[in-house]
Amino acid sequence: MAVSAKNPYLQNVRDLVRAPGEMRERDVEILSPEKLGEGLAWVPEGQSIDLHLKFESLHEGILVSGEVDSVADAQCARCLRDLELPVQVEFQELFAYPSDEPFDYQVQGDHVDLEPVVRDAVVLSLPFQPECAGGCEELELGPGITLVLADDEQPPVLDARWAGLARFREDDPTTEER
Ligand SMILES: [Zn+2]
């Protein structure tokens, strides 16, 4: 497997290799080399990802525990408004020394490549159906109101029978953005 010097997920574990009992902690901030996730929530390319990492040397390999912190862009599945969602997820994975036994992840020389581990942890943590925190604004109008989202140039179409209710929302001091 090719080891790219440009891969920010590549972590040096030279002083831990074949040294069971040794442990290191390391905080790393990387910029995501690619978009993570598809659908309605994703971490965009170039987004900052904070990694708090713990490396433990075991007899069979290096155990890597990590806390991942980032921010995802998303679109509300109900009202299509743009959202930002905090991404906080943990992982733990054993990177085994090369051997005859098949392992998902292996120590590569004196490095471990955290890219697939972090990517999977982040992608699995993203919601399939992101929604506005505290409910979509349109839905705060009340039950039984149908709101149709139109093109950007046109105002939303509100059922005329309920139009009078809209001003209560505007007058309501408890109504806040998001
Ligand atoms: Zn919404």
Short mmCIF file of C-alpha atoms and ligand atoms in Angstrom, two decimals:
data_model
loop_
_atom_site.label_atom_id
_atom_site.label_comp_id
_atom_site.label_asym_id
_atom_site.label_seq_id
_atom_site.Cartn_x
_atom_site.Cartn_y
_atom_site.Cartn_z
CA MET A 1 0.00 0.00 0.00
CA ALA A 2 1.44 3.35 -1.02
CA VAL A 3 2.25 5.73 1.79
CA SER A 4 1.73 9.33 0.73
CA ALA A 5 3.68 12.05 2.49
CA LYS A 6 0.68 14.31 1.87
CA ASN A 7 -1.75 12.15 3.83
CA PRO A 8 -2.49 14.16 7.00
CA TYR A 9 -3.95 11.06 8.66
CA LEU A 10 -0.59 9.32 8.63
CA GLN A 11 0.72 9.22 12.22
CA ASN A 12 4.25 8.33 13.21
CA VAL A 13 4.40 5.57 15.82
CA ARG A 14 8.11 4.79 15.50
CA ASP A 15 8.83 4.99 19.22
CA LEU A 16 5.91 2.65 20.02
CA VAL A 17 6.56 -0.14 17.53
CA ARG A 18 7.48 -3.38 19.31
CA ALA A 19 7.52 -1.60 22.66
CA PRO A 20 4.53 -3.04 24.51
CA GLY A 21 3.41 -0.97 27.46
CA GLU A 22 4.45 2.33 25.90
CA MET A 23 1.75 4.95 25.42
CA ARG A 24 1.56 8.35 23.72
CA GLU A 25 -1.14 10.98 23.44
CA ARG A 26 -1.24 13.48 20.63
CA ASP A 27 -3.57 16.27 19.53
CA VAL A 28 -3.68 16.81 15.80
CA GLU A 29 -5.62 19.27 13.69
CA ILE A 30 -5.99 18.33 10.05
CA LEU A 31 -7.86 19.77 7.10
CA SER A 32 -10.09 17.18 5.53
CA PRO A 33 -8.52 16.26 2.19
CA GLU A 34 -11.91 15.31 0.82
CA LYS A 35 -15.61 15.59 1.44
CA LEU A 36 -16.78 13.03 4.00
CA GLY A 37 -20.31 11.73 3.65
CA GLU A 38 -23.02 11.87 1.04
CA GLY A 39 -26.62 12.89 1.21
CA LEU A 40 -27.94 15.63 3.50
CA ALA A 41 -24.96 15.91 5.87
CA TRP A 42 -21.26 16.01 5.09
CA VAL A 43 -17.91 17.34 6.29
CA PRO A 44 -16.71 19.50 3.41
CA GLU A 45 -13.27 19.28 1.84
CA GLY A 46 -10.86 21.58 3.68
CA GLN A 47 -12.88 21.50 6.92
CA SER A 48 -10.85 21.46 10.12
CA ILE A 49 -10.92 18.14 11.97
CA ASP A 50 -9.51 17.97 15.49
CA LEU A 51 -8.17 14.61 16.60
CA HIS A 52 -7.31 13.76 20.19
CA LEU A 53 -5.36 10.54 19.83
CA LYS A 54 -4.02 7.92 22.22
CA PHE A 55 -1.57 5.30 20.97
CA GLU A 56 -0.96 2.21 23.10
CA SER A 57 1.67 -0.32 22.16
CA LEU A 58 0.45 -3.90 22.58
CA HIS A 59 2.14 -7.19 21.75
CA GLU A 60 0.09 -7.64 18.59
CA GLY A 61 0.11 -4.06 17.38
CA ILE A 62 -0.79 -0.46 18.20
CA LEU A 63 -4.17 0.31 19.71
CA VAL A 64 -5.35 3.75 18.61
CA SER A 65 -8.16 5.50 20.47
CA GLY A 66 -9.41 8.80 19.17
CA GLU A 67 -11.88 11.59 19.73
CA VAL A 68 -12.92 13.39 16.55
CA ASP A 69 -14.24 16.96 16.58
CA SER A 70 -15.45 18.79 13.51
CA VAL A 71 -18.44 20.56 11.98
CA ALA A 72 -20.62 19.17 9.21
CA ASP A 73 -22.61 21.09 6.66
CA ALA A 74 -26.13 19.79 6.31
CA GLN A 75 -29.51 20.50 4.86
CA CYS A 76 -32.68 20.12 6.89
CA ALA A 77 -34.61 17.16 5.50
CA ARG A 78 -37.91 18.93 6.19
CA CYS A 79 -37.39 22.57 5.18
CA LEU A 80 -34.11 22.32 3.21
CA ARG A 81 -32.51 25.12 5.22
CA ASP A 82 -28.70 25.03 5.45
CA LEU A 83 -27.46 23.80 8.82
CA GLU A 84 -24.19 23.32 10.63
CA LEU A 85 -23.96 20.26 12.84
CA PRO A 86 -21.26 19.51 15.39
CA VAL A 87 -19.48 16.23 14.73
CA GLN A 88 -18.20 14.49 17.84
CA VAL A 89 -17.37 10.83 17.60
CA GLU A 90 -14.93 8.40 19.15
CA PHE A 91 -13.16 5.40 17.71
CA GLN A 92 -10.83 2.65 18.84
CA GLU A 93 -8.99 0.40 16.45
CA LEU A 94 -6.11 -2.05 16.63
CA PHE A 95 -3.45 -1.60 13.98
CA ALA A 96 -1.76 -5.00 13.89
CA TYR A 97 1.81 -5.74 12.96
CA PRO A 98 2.05 -7.42 9.57
CA SER A 99 1.47 -11.17 9.94
CA ASP A 100 -0.24 -14.09 8.24
CA GLU A 101 -3.47 -13.29 10.01
CA PRO A 102 -5.79 -10.93 8.20
CA PHE A 103 -6.49 -7.69 10.03
CA ASP A 104 -8.51 -4.76 8.81
CA TYR A 105 -5.75 -2.33 9.73
CA GLN A 106 -2.02 -2.78 9.89
CA VAL A 107 0.99 -0.83 11.04
CA GLN A 108 2.75 0.38 7.89
CA GLY A 109 6.46 0.48 8.70
CA ASP A 110 6.57 3.05 11.53
CA HIS A 111 3.26 4.72 10.68
CA VAL A 112 -0.46 4.09 11.03
CA ASP A 113 -2.92 5.51 8.51
CA LEU A 114 -5.99 6.76 10.38
CA GLU A 115 -7.81 7.89 7.24
CA PRO A 116 -10.24 4.96 6.81
CA VAL A 117 -10.91 4.78 10.56
CA VAL A 118 -11.67 8.48 10.96
CA ARG A 119 -13.65 8.58 7.72
CA ASP A 120 -15.85 5.64 8.75
CA ALA A 121 -16.39 7.03 12.25
CA VAL A 122 -17.38 10.45 10.91
CA VAL A 123 -19.59 9.18 8.10
CA LEU A 124 -21.44 6.75 10.38
CA SER A 125 -22.08 9.56 12.88
CA LEU A 126 -23.75 11.84 10.33
CA PRO A 127 -27.56 11.89 10.45
CA PHE A 128 -29.50 10.55 7.47
CA GLN A 129 -32.33 12.98 8.13
CA PRO A 130 -30.86 16.16 9.66
CA GLU A 131 -33.43 18.58 11.01
CA CYS A 132 -33.44 22.13 12.34
CA ALA A 133 -32.63 22.18 16.04
CA GLY A 134 -35.83 22.80 17.97
CA GLY A 135 -38.01 22.27 14.91
CA CYS A 136 -38.30 24.03 11.60
CA GLU A 137 -39.56 27.62 11.68
CA GLU A 138 -42.43 26.86 9.35
CA LEU A 139 -43.69 24.17 11.67
CA GLU A 140 -43.84 26.61 14.58
CA LEU A 141 -46.79 28.30 12.89
CA GLY A 142 -49.03 25.63 14.28
CA PRO A 143 -50.75 22.40 13.36
CA GLY A 144 -52.68 22.02 10.13
CA ILE A 145 -50.72 24.62 8.20
CA THR A 146 -49.34 23.65 4.84
CA LEU A 147 -46.30 25.53 3.70
CA VAL A 148 -44.90 24.96 0.24
CA LEU A 149 -41.30 25.93 -0.34
CA ALA A 150 -40.96 27.78 -3.61
CA ASP A 151 -38.06 29.10 -5.67
CA ASP A 152 -35.77 31.64 -4.02
CA GLU A 153 -37.35 34.59 -5.82
CA GLN A 154 -40.86 33.74 -4.70
CA PRO A 155 -42.23 33.91 -1.19
CA PRO A 156 -43.44 30.65 0.31
CA VAL A 157 -47.04 29.84 -0.47
CA LEU A 158 -49.10 29.75 2.69
CA ASP A 159 -52.60 28.40 2.88
CA ALA A 160 -54.66 31.60 2.79
CA ARG A 161 -57.03 30.40 5.50
CA TRP A 162 -54.18 30.47 7.98
CA ALA A 163 -52.29 33.52 6.73
CA GLY A 164 -53.43 35.60 9.69
CA LEU A 165 -51.49 33.35 12.03
CA ALA A 166 -48.20 34.29 10.42
CA ARG A 167 -48.06 37.67 12.15
CA PHE A 168 -48.24 36.00 15.57
CA ARG A 169 -44.98 34.35 14.71
CA GLU A 170 -43.41 37.67 13.74
CA ASP A 171 -44.65 39.27 16.96
CA ASP A 172 -43.50 36.41 19.11
CA PRO A 173 -40.34 37.46 20.97
CA THR A 174 -39.54 33.83 21.78
CA THR A 175 -39.05 33.00 18.12
CA GLU A 176 -35.36 32.87 17.38
CA GLU A 177 -33.22 31.88 14.47
CA ARG A 178 -32.51 28.13 14.65
ZN ZN B 1 -35.85 22.65 8.99
#
